[in-house]
Amino acid sequence: MSYAISDSLSHPPSTNESPSRSEIALANARQSIAGGDSSSMRVLSYHLPLVAERGEGARVWDVDGKEYLDLNMAYGPLLFGHCPQRVIDSVVKQISTSGSQLGFPTEISARVASKIKQLYPGMELMRFANSGTESCAAAVRLARAYTGKNVLVMFEGHYHGWSDAVFNKYHAPLDALPEKGYGPIIPGTLGLAGAPNDVVVVRWNDIDALEACFREYGDRIAACIMEPVMGNSGVIPPADGYLQGVREMTLNHDSLLIFDEVITGFRVAAGGAQSRYMVQPDITVISKALGSGYPVGAFGASHEMMSMITEQKLFHGGVFSGNAVVMAAAEAAMDTILESRETMYPYMEGLATKLADGLREIFGRLKIPHLVQNVGPLLGLFLTDGKIEKVNEYRDVRKHCQFDKYIHFQHHMQNSGVYFHPNQFEPMFLSTAHTADDIDMALERFADAAAKTCCK
């Protein structure tokens, strides 16, 4: 698979006052779709209107025909960029020769599962789902059923989907968080009718807070669920020894460890964060990059744990789970990863290092307080108040990062033809389709935007 499409960017979007086609399209969409789109994260009030028409490689074009270097990659799934030919060919072959939704077990889903096991050996048995949200909800249910315990430990700033089981207010205001470092969950939305139930939320990267939580709830804790690298509060890696400490603590209390690798799976390493940091969870959740742009999720664990499902003690279903077209996309992705992992991950990490180093040089030269943190091709840029040297947890982002300045900065970048999300809680994602020339061009525009928007 080619790593790059090296087309130059077209002229940046027009700044005239007449409505763009994106603005008109969004206004029309709002007549039929609540908010104009089926995910609130894509139509928040501080977004510059952008309605996409097509994508190719590392580029996306809006309905006005304007071109952007895409540093968002659809929030992470596009490990190989937009429209990777191998994935397209696999999907077209499946649709044209075998059908899309067969309603029976298929060989292709078994092949995909066996390939996943080569990289995630702890997933001895797995089930496919349609999203990370579904997979996380199923993983939590599995943990509670297997242990016979109810309490779930989650972590501040971590997001595990919007199901009633786990939807915490993961970006809660600081004054709502407990001083002692852990406390009851804050429901993430109206309409949960008391859920999530039996959930305690702990400061992340704080082993003392987790130890105190286990002292209070230990014999009732079914599992700890976490992003092994925080990707929903910017990019925050685990502190040295932290994942190992959590693993040991769960084992000592007969609790389970669930790694939500929806973001990190197949991205920070072929075998996800668990292989990068050498920590084996009991239950693994994967999604996003597994489907290379098609909707898929999976959760898996040992034969013994998954026997709760095979013996029909625990229900899991879904008409579209294991859909043949999605499995065709996943198989193409898995084959590419298995064949190219020795080269593609160092390639992407090299690009991320180049981007991270370039951003540090630009903001440092301009004396703009900032932090850049990346794990592999997952990168977070924080515009800060200059009072911290590293972002270690969610509270650091909420307390020390300047969100309004970041939004203004992102707007300038988007207008210049480089797109990433305007909320610095959201990471940047690189892919095999990006090139060193792309990074050079992006850094030129980062330098211009920083000088014009962050030095005032």
One Martini backbone bead per residue (centre of mass of N, CA, C, O) as a GRO file, in nm:
protein
  456
    1MET     BB    1   0.095   0.036   0.023
    2SER     BB    2   0.068   0.353  -0.008
    3TYR     BB    3   0.173   0.636   0.190
    4ALA     BB    4   0.090   0.855  -0.050
    5ILE     BB    5  -0.036   1.187  -0.120
    6SER     BB    6   0.127   1.479  -0.287
    7ASP     BB    7  -0.066   1.690  -0.309
    8SER     BB    8  -0.145   2.002  -0.328
    9LEU     BB    9  -0.295   2.262  -0.205
   10SER     BB   10  -0.539   2.454  -0.231
   11HIS     BB   11  -0.704   2.714  -0.186
   12PRO     BB   12  -0.823   2.872   0.053
   13PRO     BB   13  -1.084   2.972   0.195
   14SER     BB   14  -1.316   3.187   0.177
   15THR     BB   15  -1.393   3.531   0.330
   16ASN     BB   16  -1.656   3.592   0.247
   17GLU     BB   17  -2.005   3.678   0.331
   18SER     BB   18  -2.113   3.464   0.177
   19PRO     BB   19  -2.252   3.176   0.172
   20SER     BB   20  -2.163   2.872   0.193
   21ARG     BB   21  -2.225   2.551   0.113
   22SER     BB   22  -2.188   2.450   0.400
   23GLU     BB   23  -2.393   2.638   0.534
   24ILE     BB   24  -2.634   2.554   0.362
   25ALA     BB   25  -2.624   2.249   0.420
   26LEU     BB   26  -2.665   2.274   0.727
   27ALA     BB   27  -2.933   2.421   0.721
   28ASN     BB   28  -3.082   2.194   0.574
   29ALA     BB   29  -3.021   1.962   0.775
   30ARG     BB   30  -3.174   2.095   1.024
   31GLN     BB   31  -3.465   2.015   0.909
   32SER     BB   32  -3.394   1.679   0.972
   33ILE     BB   33  -3.139   1.712   1.162
   34ALA     BB   34  -3.022   1.719   1.466
   35GLY     BB   35  -2.798   1.988   1.416
   36GLY     BB   36  -2.705   1.843   1.114
   37ASP     BB   37  -2.610   1.579   1.276
   38SER     BB   38  -2.526   1.245   1.424
   39SER     BB   39  -2.294   1.424   1.571
   40SER     BB   40  -2.208   1.662   1.795
   41MET     BB   41  -1.891   1.682   1.740
   42ARG     BB   42  -1.949   1.810   1.431
   43VAL     BB   43  -2.166   2.064   1.553
   44LEU     BB   44  -2.045   2.272   1.711
   45SER     BB   45  -2.049   2.611   1.775
   46TYR     BB   46  -1.713   2.641   1.715
   47HIS     BB   47  -1.748   2.562   1.432
   48LEU     BB   48  -1.656   2.557   1.121
   49PRO     BB   49  -1.803   2.515   0.842
   50LEU     BB   50  -1.803   2.155   0.731
   51VAL     BB   51  -1.883   1.987   0.433
   52ALA     BB   52  -1.830   1.687   0.311
   53GLU     BB   53  -1.751   1.507  -0.001
   54ARG     BB   54  -1.437   1.407   0.009
   55GLY     BB   55  -1.170   1.153   0.012
   56GLU     BB   56  -0.794   1.136  -0.007
   57GLY     BB   57  -0.592   1.015   0.184
   58ALA     BB   58  -0.484   1.323   0.343
   59ARG     BB   59  -0.757   1.429   0.214
   60VAL     BB   60  -1.018   1.688   0.210
   61TRP     BB   61  -1.341   1.782   0.074
   62ASP     BB   62  -1.566   2.015   0.022
   63VAL     BB   63  -1.858   2.147  -0.124
   64ASP     BB   64  -1.665   2.392  -0.238
   65GLY     BB   65  -1.376   2.242  -0.319
   66LYS     BB   66  -1.206   2.241  -0.068
   67GLU     BB   67  -0.880   2.183   0.066
   68TYR     BB   68  -0.745   1.941   0.311
   69LEU     BB   69  -0.548   1.869   0.561
   70ASP     BB   70  -0.581   1.569   0.750
   71LEU     BB   71  -0.566   1.553   1.127
   72ASN     BB   72  -0.827   1.352   1.205
   73MET     BB   73  -0.930   1.086   1.070
   74ALA     BB   74  -1.226   1.047   1.177
   75TYR     BB   75  -1.120   1.008   1.482
   76GLY     BB   76  -0.904   0.745   1.376
   77PRO     BB   77  -0.979   0.509   1.159
   78LEU     BB   78  -0.768   0.627   0.929
   79LEU     BB   79  -0.481   0.464   0.897
   80PHE     BB   80  -0.482   0.483   0.550
   81GLY     BB   81  -0.681   0.678   0.497
   82HIS     BB   82  -0.853   0.770   0.234
   83CYS     BB   83  -0.944   0.531   0.023
   84PRO     BB   84  -0.819   0.251   0.040
   85GLN     BB   85  -0.777   0.021  -0.202
   86ARG     BB   86  -0.782  -0.248  -0.047
   87VAL     BB   87  -1.050  -0.198   0.095
   88ILE     BB   88  -1.227  -0.146  -0.148
   89ASP     BB   89  -1.181  -0.416  -0.291
   90SER     BB   90  -1.295  -0.595  -0.064
   91VAL     BB   91  -1.578  -0.471  -0.054
   92VAL     BB   92  -1.662  -0.507  -0.350
   93LYS     BB   93  -1.632  -0.812  -0.358
   94GLN     BB   94  -1.841  -0.876  -0.142
   95ILE     BB   95  -2.087  -0.737  -0.268
   96SER     BB   96  -2.068  -0.864  -0.571
   97THR     BB   97  -2.039  -1.191  -0.471
   98SER     BB   98  -2.190  -1.224  -0.151
   99GLY     BB   99  -2.273  -0.982   0.012
  100SER     BB  100  -2.363  -0.799   0.314
  101GLN     BB  101  -2.632  -0.943   0.455
  102LEU     BB  102  -2.681  -1.281   0.560
  103GLY     BB  103  -2.767  -1.404   0.860
  104PHE     BB  104  -2.491  -1.561   0.905
  105PRO     BB  105  -2.234  -1.724   0.937
  106THR     BB  106  -1.886  -1.650   0.858
  107GLU     BB  107  -1.563  -1.683   0.746
  108ILE     BB  108  -1.459  -1.391   0.760
  109SER     BB  109  -1.493  -1.346   1.067
  110ALA     BB  110  -1.295  -1.571   1.151
  111ARG     BB  111  -1.047  -1.453   1.013
  112VAL     BB  112  -1.034  -1.188   1.163
  113ALA     BB  113  -1.009  -1.303   1.448
  114SER     BB  114  -0.742  -1.461   1.400
  115LYS     BB  115  -0.577  -1.199   1.336
  116ILE     BB  116  -0.617  -1.050   1.600
  117LYS     BB  117  -0.481  -1.271   1.786
  118GLN     BB  118  -0.187  -1.214   1.688
  119LEU     BB  119  -0.197  -0.919   1.852
  120TYR     BB  120  -0.432  -1.029   2.078
  121PRO     BB  121  -0.396  -1.292   2.283
  122GLY     BB  122  -0.621  -1.226   2.507
  123MET     BB  123  -0.830  -1.278   2.261
  124GLU     BB  124  -0.939  -1.582   2.246
  125LEU     BB  125  -1.223  -1.455   2.253
  126MET     BB  126  -1.487  -1.304   2.049
  127ARG     BB  127  -1.684  -1.010   1.966
  128PHE     BB  128  -1.886  -0.842   1.751
  129ALA     BB  129  -1.958  -0.504   1.663
  130ASN     BB  130  -2.053  -0.152   1.574
  131SER     BB  131  -1.892  -0.030   1.829
  132GLY     BB  132  -1.747   0.104   2.105
  133THR     BB  133  -1.996   0.134   2.278
  134GLU     BB  134  -2.093  -0.159   2.264
  135SER     BB  135  -1.829  -0.296   2.360
  136CYS     BB  136  -1.811  -0.163   2.640
  137ALA     BB  137  -2.082  -0.258   2.750
  138ALA     BB  138  -2.014  -0.563   2.720
  139ALA     BB  139  -1.758  -0.567   2.897
  140VAL     BB  140  -1.895  -0.482   3.162
  141ARG     BB  141  -2.097  -0.711   3.175
  142LEU     BB  142  -1.889  -0.936   3.180
  143ALA     BB  143  -1.743  -0.855   3.442
  144ARG     BB  144  -1.990  -0.878   3.629
  145ALA     BB  145  -2.068  -1.171   3.565
  146TYR     BB  146  -1.793  -1.312   3.632
  147THR     BB  147  -1.751  -1.185   3.936
  148GLY     BB  148  -2.023  -1.085   4.092
  149LYS     BB  149  -1.984  -0.779   4.060
  150ASN     BB  150  -2.057  -0.411   4.041
  151VAL     BB  151  -1.816  -0.234   4.060
  152LEU     BB  152  -1.693   0.047   3.875
  153VAL     BB  153  -1.387   0.169   3.746
  154MET     BB  154  -1.304   0.495   3.660
  155PHE     BB  155  -1.178   0.786   3.468
  156GLU     BB  156  -1.080   1.088   3.431
  157GLY     BB  157  -1.145   1.173   3.088
  158HIS     BB  158  -1.281   0.914   3.013
  159TYR     BB  159  -1.412   0.733   2.722
  160HIS     BB  160  -1.694   0.469   2.670
  161GLY     BB  161  -1.931   0.597   2.573
  162TRP     BB  162  -2.312   0.637   2.572
  163SER     BB  163  -2.398   0.440   2.765
  164ASP     BB  164  -2.555   0.373   3.063
  165ALA     BB  165  -2.309   0.220   3.195
  166VAL     BB  166  -2.067   0.481   3.125
  167PHE     BB  167  -2.185   0.784   3.118
  168ASN     BB  168  -1.975   1.015   3.185
  169LYS     BB  169  -1.864   1.332   3.290
  170TYR     BB  170  -1.558   1.365   3.140
  171HIS     BB  171  -1.589   1.707   3.130
  172ALA     BB  172  -1.579   1.820   3.407
  173PRO     BB  173  -1.578   2.040   3.633
  174LEU     BB  174  -1.366   2.099   3.886
  175ASP     BB  175  -1.590   2.155   4.118
  176ALA     BB  176  -1.709   1.843   4.071
  177LEU     BB  177  -1.457   1.725   4.192
  178PRO     BB  178  -1.295   1.532   4.406
  179GLU     BB  179  -1.053   1.584   4.646
  180LYS     BB  180  -0.967   1.269   4.704
  181GLY     BB  181  -0.973   1.133   4.386
  182TYR     BB  182  -1.267   1.013   4.446
  183GLY     BB  183  -1.602   0.914   4.315
  184PRO     BB  184  -1.891   0.953   4.204
  185ILE     BB  185  -2.066   0.959   3.940
  186ILE     BB  186  -2.132   1.173   3.659
  187PRO     BB  187  -2.368   1.215   3.465
  188GLY     BB  188  -2.364   1.280   3.103
  189THR     BB  189  -2.691   1.293   3.105
  190LEU     BB  190  -2.993   1.303   3.035
  191GLY     BB  191  -3.201   1.007   3.079
  192LEU     BB  192  -3.065   0.774   3.285
  193ALA     BB  193  -3.225   0.690   3.541
  194GLY     BB  194  -2.953   0.669   3.747
  195ALA     BB  195  -2.752   0.627   3.556
  196PRO     BB  196  -2.486   0.501   3.641
  197ASN     BB  197  -2.410   0.211   3.822
  198ASP     BB  198  -2.167   0.143   4.032
  199VAL     BB  199  -1.965   0.409   4.008
  200VAL     BB  200  -1.618   0.498   4.009
  201VAL     BB  201  -1.411   0.795   4.003
  202VAL     BB  202  -1.068   0.843   3.905
  203ARG     BB  203  -0.772   0.954   3.908
  204TRP     BB  204  -0.530   0.971   3.681
  205ASN     BB  205  -0.203   0.879   3.751
  206ASP     BB  206  -0.311   0.793   4.059
  207ILE     BB  207  -0.227   0.548   4.269
  208ASP     BB  208  -0.334   0.651   4.545
  209ALA     BB  209  -0.631   0.689   4.467
  210LEU     BB  210  -0.677   0.392   4.389
  211GLU     BB  211  -0.601   0.268   4.660
  212ALA     BB  212  -0.826   0.409   4.819
  213CYS     BB  213  -1.057   0.288   4.660
  214PHE     BB  214  -0.990  -0.011   4.729
  215ARG     BB  215  -1.022   0.016   5.035
  216GLU     BB  216  -1.336   0.079   5.009
  217TYR     BB  217  -1.423  -0.131   4.738
  218GLY     BB  218  -1.262  -0.394   4.666
  219ASP     BB  219  -1.484  -0.641   4.716
  220ARG     BB  220  -1.679  -0.483   4.475
  221ILE     BB  221  -1.483  -0.492   4.232
  222ALA     BB  222  -1.490  -0.588   3.905
  223ALA     BB  223  -1.359  -0.323   3.750
  224CYS     BB  224  -1.123  -0.163   3.538
  225ILE     BB  225  -1.164   0.115   3.315
  226MET     BB  226  -0.944   0.211   3.034
  227GLU     BB  227  -0.731   0.424   2.884
  228PRO     BB  228  -0.398   0.361   2.836
  229VAL     BB  229  -0.436   0.616   2.655
  230MET     BB  230  -0.520   0.928   2.655
  231GLY     BB  231  -0.780   1.053   2.399
  232ASN     BB  232  -1.010   1.262   2.558
  233SER     BB  233  -0.760   1.478   2.677
  234GLY     BB  234  -0.593   1.433   2.475
  235VAL     BB  235  -0.251   1.338   2.514
  236ILE     BB  236  -0.199   1.086   2.778
  237PRO     BB  237   0.031   0.923   2.922
  238PRO     BB  238   0.147   0.694   3.113
  239ALA     BB  239   0.302   0.654   3.381
  240ASP     BB  240   0.553   0.518   3.517
  241GLY     BB  241   0.408   0.210   3.619
  242TYR     BB  242   0.095   0.244   3.621
  243LEU     BB  243  -0.023   0.000   3.473
  244GLN     BB  244   0.117  -0.207   3.654
  245GLY     BB  245  -0.022  -0.112   3.916
  246VAL     BB  246  -0.312  -0.171   3.829
  247ARG     BB  247  -0.275  -0.467   3.767
  248GLU     BB  248  -0.191  -0.553   4.054
  249MET     BB  249  -0.442  -0.448   4.205
  250THR     BB  250  -0.655  -0.623   4.065
  251LEU     BB  251  -0.533  -0.896   4.138
  252ASN     BB  252  -0.539  -0.853   4.456
  253HIS     BB  253  -0.883  -0.808   4.422
  254ASP     BB  254  -1.030  -0.978   4.207
  255SER     BB  255  -1.006  -0.803   3.951
  256LEU     BB  256  -1.051  -0.635   3.652
  257LEU     BB  257  -0.902  -0.546   3.329
  258ILE     BB  258  -0.990  -0.279   3.108
  259PHE     BB  259  -0.917  -0.211   2.768
  260ASP     BB  260  -0.970   0.083   2.588
  261GLU     BB  261  -0.881   0.050   2.230
  262VAL     BB  262  -1.027   0.238   2.028
  263ILE     BB  263  -0.780   0.432   1.974
  264THR     BB  264  -0.505   0.251   2.017
  265GLY     BB  265  -0.581   0.040   1.834
  266PHE     BB  266  -0.351  -0.003   1.575
  267ARG     BB  267  -0.183   0.276   1.644
  268VAL     BB  268   0.051   0.271   1.869
  269ALA     BB  269   0.021  -0.030   1.774
  270ALA     BB  270  -0.055  -0.327   1.656
  271GLY     BB  271  -0.112  -0.421   1.978
  272GLY     BB  272  -0.122  -0.171   2.115
  273ALA     BB  273  -0.076  -0.061   2.435
  274GLN     BB  274  -0.023  -0.346   2.557
  275SER     BB  275   0.240  -0.384   2.383
  276ARG     BB  276   0.393  -0.118   2.442
  277TYR     BB  277   0.363  -0.168   2.783
  278MET     BB  278   0.335  -0.464   2.882
  279VAL     BB  279   0.005  -0.504   2.939
  280GLN     BB  280  -0.240  -0.738   3.052
  281PRO     BB  281  -0.555  -0.768   3.008
  282ASP     BB  282  -0.868  -0.921   3.039
  283ILE     BB  283  -1.010  -0.694   2.861
  284THR     BB  284  -1.079  -0.610   2.516
  285VAL     BB  285  -1.115  -0.307   2.322
  286ILE     BB  286  -1.212  -0.254   1.979
  287SER     BB  287  -1.186  -0.030   1.684
  288LYS     BB  288  -1.179   0.186   1.436
  289ALA     BB  289  -0.903   0.082   1.277
  290LEU     BB  290  -1.025  -0.197   1.211
  291GLY     BB  291  -1.229  -0.062   0.972
  292SER     BB  292  -1.121   0.175   0.798
  293GLY     BB  293  -1.430   0.333   0.814
  294TYR     BB  294  -1.589   0.102   0.940
  295PRO     BB  295  -1.840  -0.027   1.146
  296VAL     BB  296  -1.658  -0.137   1.439
  297GLY     BB  297  -1.633  -0.390   1.696
  298ALA     BB  298  -1.460  -0.535   1.992
  299PHE     BB  299  -1.456  -0.814   2.227
  300GLY     BB  300  -1.218  -0.972   2.464
  301ALA     BB  301  -1.105  -1.295   2.605
  302SER     BB  302  -1.109  -1.557   2.762
  303HIS     BB  303  -1.251  -1.855   2.752
  304GLU     BB  304  -1.375  -1.842   3.033
  305MET     BB  305  -1.520  -1.571   3.009
  306MET     BB  306  -1.668  -1.626   2.725
  307SER     BB  307  -1.852  -1.859   2.838
  308MET     BB  308  -2.086  -1.679   2.925
  309ILE     BB  309  -2.185  -1.676   2.624
  310THR     BB  310  -2.169  -1.972   2.514
  311GLU     BB  311  -2.362  -2.063   2.772
  312GLN     BB  312  -2.595  -1.840   2.805
  313LYS     BB  313  -2.551  -1.635   3.062
  314LEU     BB  314  -2.483  -1.413   2.839
  315PHE     BB  315  -2.585  -1.150   2.649
  316HIS     BB  316  -2.523  -1.131   2.284
  317GLY     BB  317  -2.591  -0.902   2.007
  318GLY     BB  318  -2.667  -0.832   1.653
  319VAL     BB  319  -2.750  -0.796   1.335
  320PHE     BB  320  -2.467  -0.629   1.243
  321SER     BB  321  -2.283  -0.820   1.365
  322GLY     BB  322  -2.049  -0.912   1.132
  323ASN     BB  323  -2.064  -0.775   0.884
  324ALA     BB  324  -1.938  -0.848   0.575
  325VAL     BB  325  -1.832  -0.571   0.483
  326VAL     BB  326  -1.681  -0.500   0.741
  327MET     BB  327  -1.501  -0.755   0.734
  328ALA     BB  328  -1.362  -0.684   0.470
  329ALA     BB  329  -1.225  -0.432   0.578
  330ALA     BB  330  -1.081  -0.566   0.822
  331GLU     BB  331  -0.911  -0.765   0.661
  332ALA     BB  332  -0.747  -0.559   0.504
  333ALA     BB  333  -0.629  -0.424   0.752
  334MET     BB  334  -0.497  -0.672   0.881
  335ASP     BB  335  -0.314  -0.753   0.645
  336THR     BB  336  -0.152  -0.490   0.639
  337ILE     BB  337  -0.045  -0.499   0.926
  338LEU     BB  338   0.093  -0.780   0.918
  339GLU     BB  339   0.282  -0.704   0.669
  340SER     BB  340   0.369  -0.373   0.770
  341ARG     BB  341   0.456  -0.318   1.075
  342GLU     BB  342   0.772  -0.275   1.050
  343THR     BB  343   0.715   0.010   0.881
  344MET     BB  344   0.453   0.180   0.951
  345TYR     BB  345   0.510   0.266   1.246
  346PRO     BB  346   0.778   0.414   1.211
  347TYR     BB  347   0.666   0.610   1.004
  348MET     BB  348   0.445   0.749   1.177
  349GLU     BB  349   0.629   0.825   1.416
  350GLY     BB  350   0.816   1.007   1.252
  351LEU     BB  351   0.600   1.215   1.180
  352ALA     BB  352   0.518   1.287   1.470
  353THR     BB  353   0.796   1.388   1.556
  354LYS     BB  354   0.819   1.611   1.347
  355LEU     BB  355   0.567   1.764   1.439
  356ALA     BB  356   0.634   1.800   1.740
  357ASP     BB  357   0.906   1.946   1.704
  358GLY     BB  358   0.796   2.179   1.530
  359LEU     BB  359   0.595   2.292   1.739
  360ARG     BB  360   0.799   2.352   1.960
  361GLU     BB  361   0.966   2.553   1.798
  362ILE     BB  362   0.748   2.760   1.732
  363PHE     BB  363   0.637   2.821   2.024
  364GLY     BB  364   0.910   2.879   2.148
  365ARG     BB  365   1.001   3.115   1.965
  366LEU     BB  366   0.718   3.276   2.043
  367LYS     BB  367   0.651   3.239   2.347
  368ILE     BB  368   0.430   3.001   2.371
  369PRO     BB  369   0.244   2.837   2.571
  370HIS     BB  370   0.312   2.479   2.578
  371LEU     BB  371   0.218   2.137   2.467
  372VAL     BB  372   0.359   1.824   2.344
  373GLN     BB  373   0.192   1.504   2.288
  374ASN     BB  374   0.304   1.164   2.209
  375VAL     BB  375   0.182   0.840   2.073
  376GLY     BB  376   0.292   0.803   1.818
  377PRO     BB  377   0.032   0.905   1.584
  378LEU     BB  378  -0.057   1.043   1.859
  379LEU     BB  379  -0.160   1.392   1.905
  380GLY     BB  380  -0.101   1.672   2.140
  381LEU     BB  381  -0.215   2.011   2.169
  382PHE     BB  382  -0.123   2.266   2.411
  383LEU     BB  383  -0.258   2.560   2.541
  384THR     BB  384  -0.112   2.741   2.798
  385ASP     BB  385  -0.018   2.914   3.111
  386GLY     BB  386   0.287   2.806   3.197
  387LYS     BB  387   0.246   2.608   3.482
  388ILE     BB  388   0.335   2.355   3.311
  389GLU     BB  389   0.535   2.057   3.193
  390LYS     BB  390   0.288   1.848   3.216
  391VAL     BB  391   0.038   1.623   3.115
  392ASN     BB  392  -0.127   1.384   3.344
  393GLU     BB  393  -0.432   1.495   3.344
  394TYR     BB  394  -0.740   1.626   3.325
  395ARG     BB  395  -0.701   1.869   3.527
  396ASP     BB  396  -0.475   2.004   3.367
  397VAL     BB  397  -0.644   2.085   3.124
  398ARG     BB  398  -0.871   2.244   3.267
  399LYS     BB  399  -0.671   2.447   3.427
  400HIS     BB  400  -0.421   2.518   3.189
  401CYS     BB  401  -0.602   2.546   2.934
  402GLN     BB  402  -0.670   2.739   2.623
  403PHE     BB  403  -0.952   2.719   2.446
  404ASP     BB  404  -1.006   2.984   2.292
  405LYS     BB  405  -0.730   3.004   2.158
  406TYR     BB  406  -0.748   2.733   2.008
  407ILE     BB  407  -0.990   2.799   1.833
  408HIS     BB  408  -0.867   3.039   1.687
  409PHE     BB  409  -0.631   2.877   1.572
  410GLN     BB  410  -0.797   2.664   1.417
  411HIS     BB  411  -0.942   2.856   1.226
  412HIS     BB  412  -0.690   2.945   1.078
  413MET     BB  413  -0.608   2.664   0.980
  414GLN     BB  414  -0.862   2.598   0.823
  415ASN     BB  415  -0.842   2.847   0.630
  416SER     BB  416  -0.547   2.728   0.527
  417GLY     BB  417  -0.594   2.392   0.493
  418VAL     BB  418  -0.602   2.275   0.801
  419TYR     BB  419  -0.726   1.989   0.981
  420PHE     BB  420  -0.860   2.008   1.312
  421HIS     BB  421  -0.983   2.004   1.606
  422PRO     BB  422  -1.111   2.274   1.817
  423ASN     BB  423  -1.056   2.068   2.050
  424GLN     BB  424  -0.798   1.988   2.281
  425PHE     BB  425  -0.924   1.703   2.356
  426GLU     BB  426  -0.849   1.643   2.061
  427PRO     BB  427  -0.672   1.468   1.858
  428MET     BB  428  -0.420   1.385   1.645
  429PHE     BB  429  -0.398   1.211   1.323
  430LEU     BB  430  -0.202   0.978   1.171
  431SER     BB  431  -0.093   0.827   0.858
  432THR     BB  432   0.017   0.650   0.581
  433ALA     BB  433  -0.067   0.902   0.386
  434HIS     BB  434   0.137   1.066   0.503
  435THR     BB  435   0.397   1.314   0.475
  436ALA     BB  436   0.671   1.506   0.503
  437ASP     BB  437   0.553   1.733   0.327
  438ASP     BB  438   0.301   1.773   0.492
  439ILE     BB  439   0.445   1.863   0.750
  440ASP     BB  440   0.589   2.106   0.635
  441MET     BB  441   0.338   2.257   0.548
  442ALA     BB  442   0.195   2.262   0.822
  443LEU     BB  443   0.419   2.418   0.977
  444GLU     BB  444   0.396   2.678   0.819
  445ARG     BB  445   0.096   2.727   0.913
  446PHE     BB  446   0.143   2.717   1.212
  447ALA     BB  447   0.331   2.962   1.227
  448ASP     BB  448   0.129   3.169   1.119
  449ALA     BB  449  -0.102   3.119   1.323
  450ALA     BB  450   0.056   3.171   1.584
  451ALA     BB  451   0.141   3.467   1.520
  452LYS     BB  452  -0.170   3.572   1.471
  453THR     BB  453  -0.322   3.428   1.748
  454CYS     BB  454  -0.101   3.381   2.011
  455CYS     BB  455   0.049   3.688   2.040
  456LYS     BB  456  -0.207   3.873   2.158
   0.00000   0.00000   0.00000
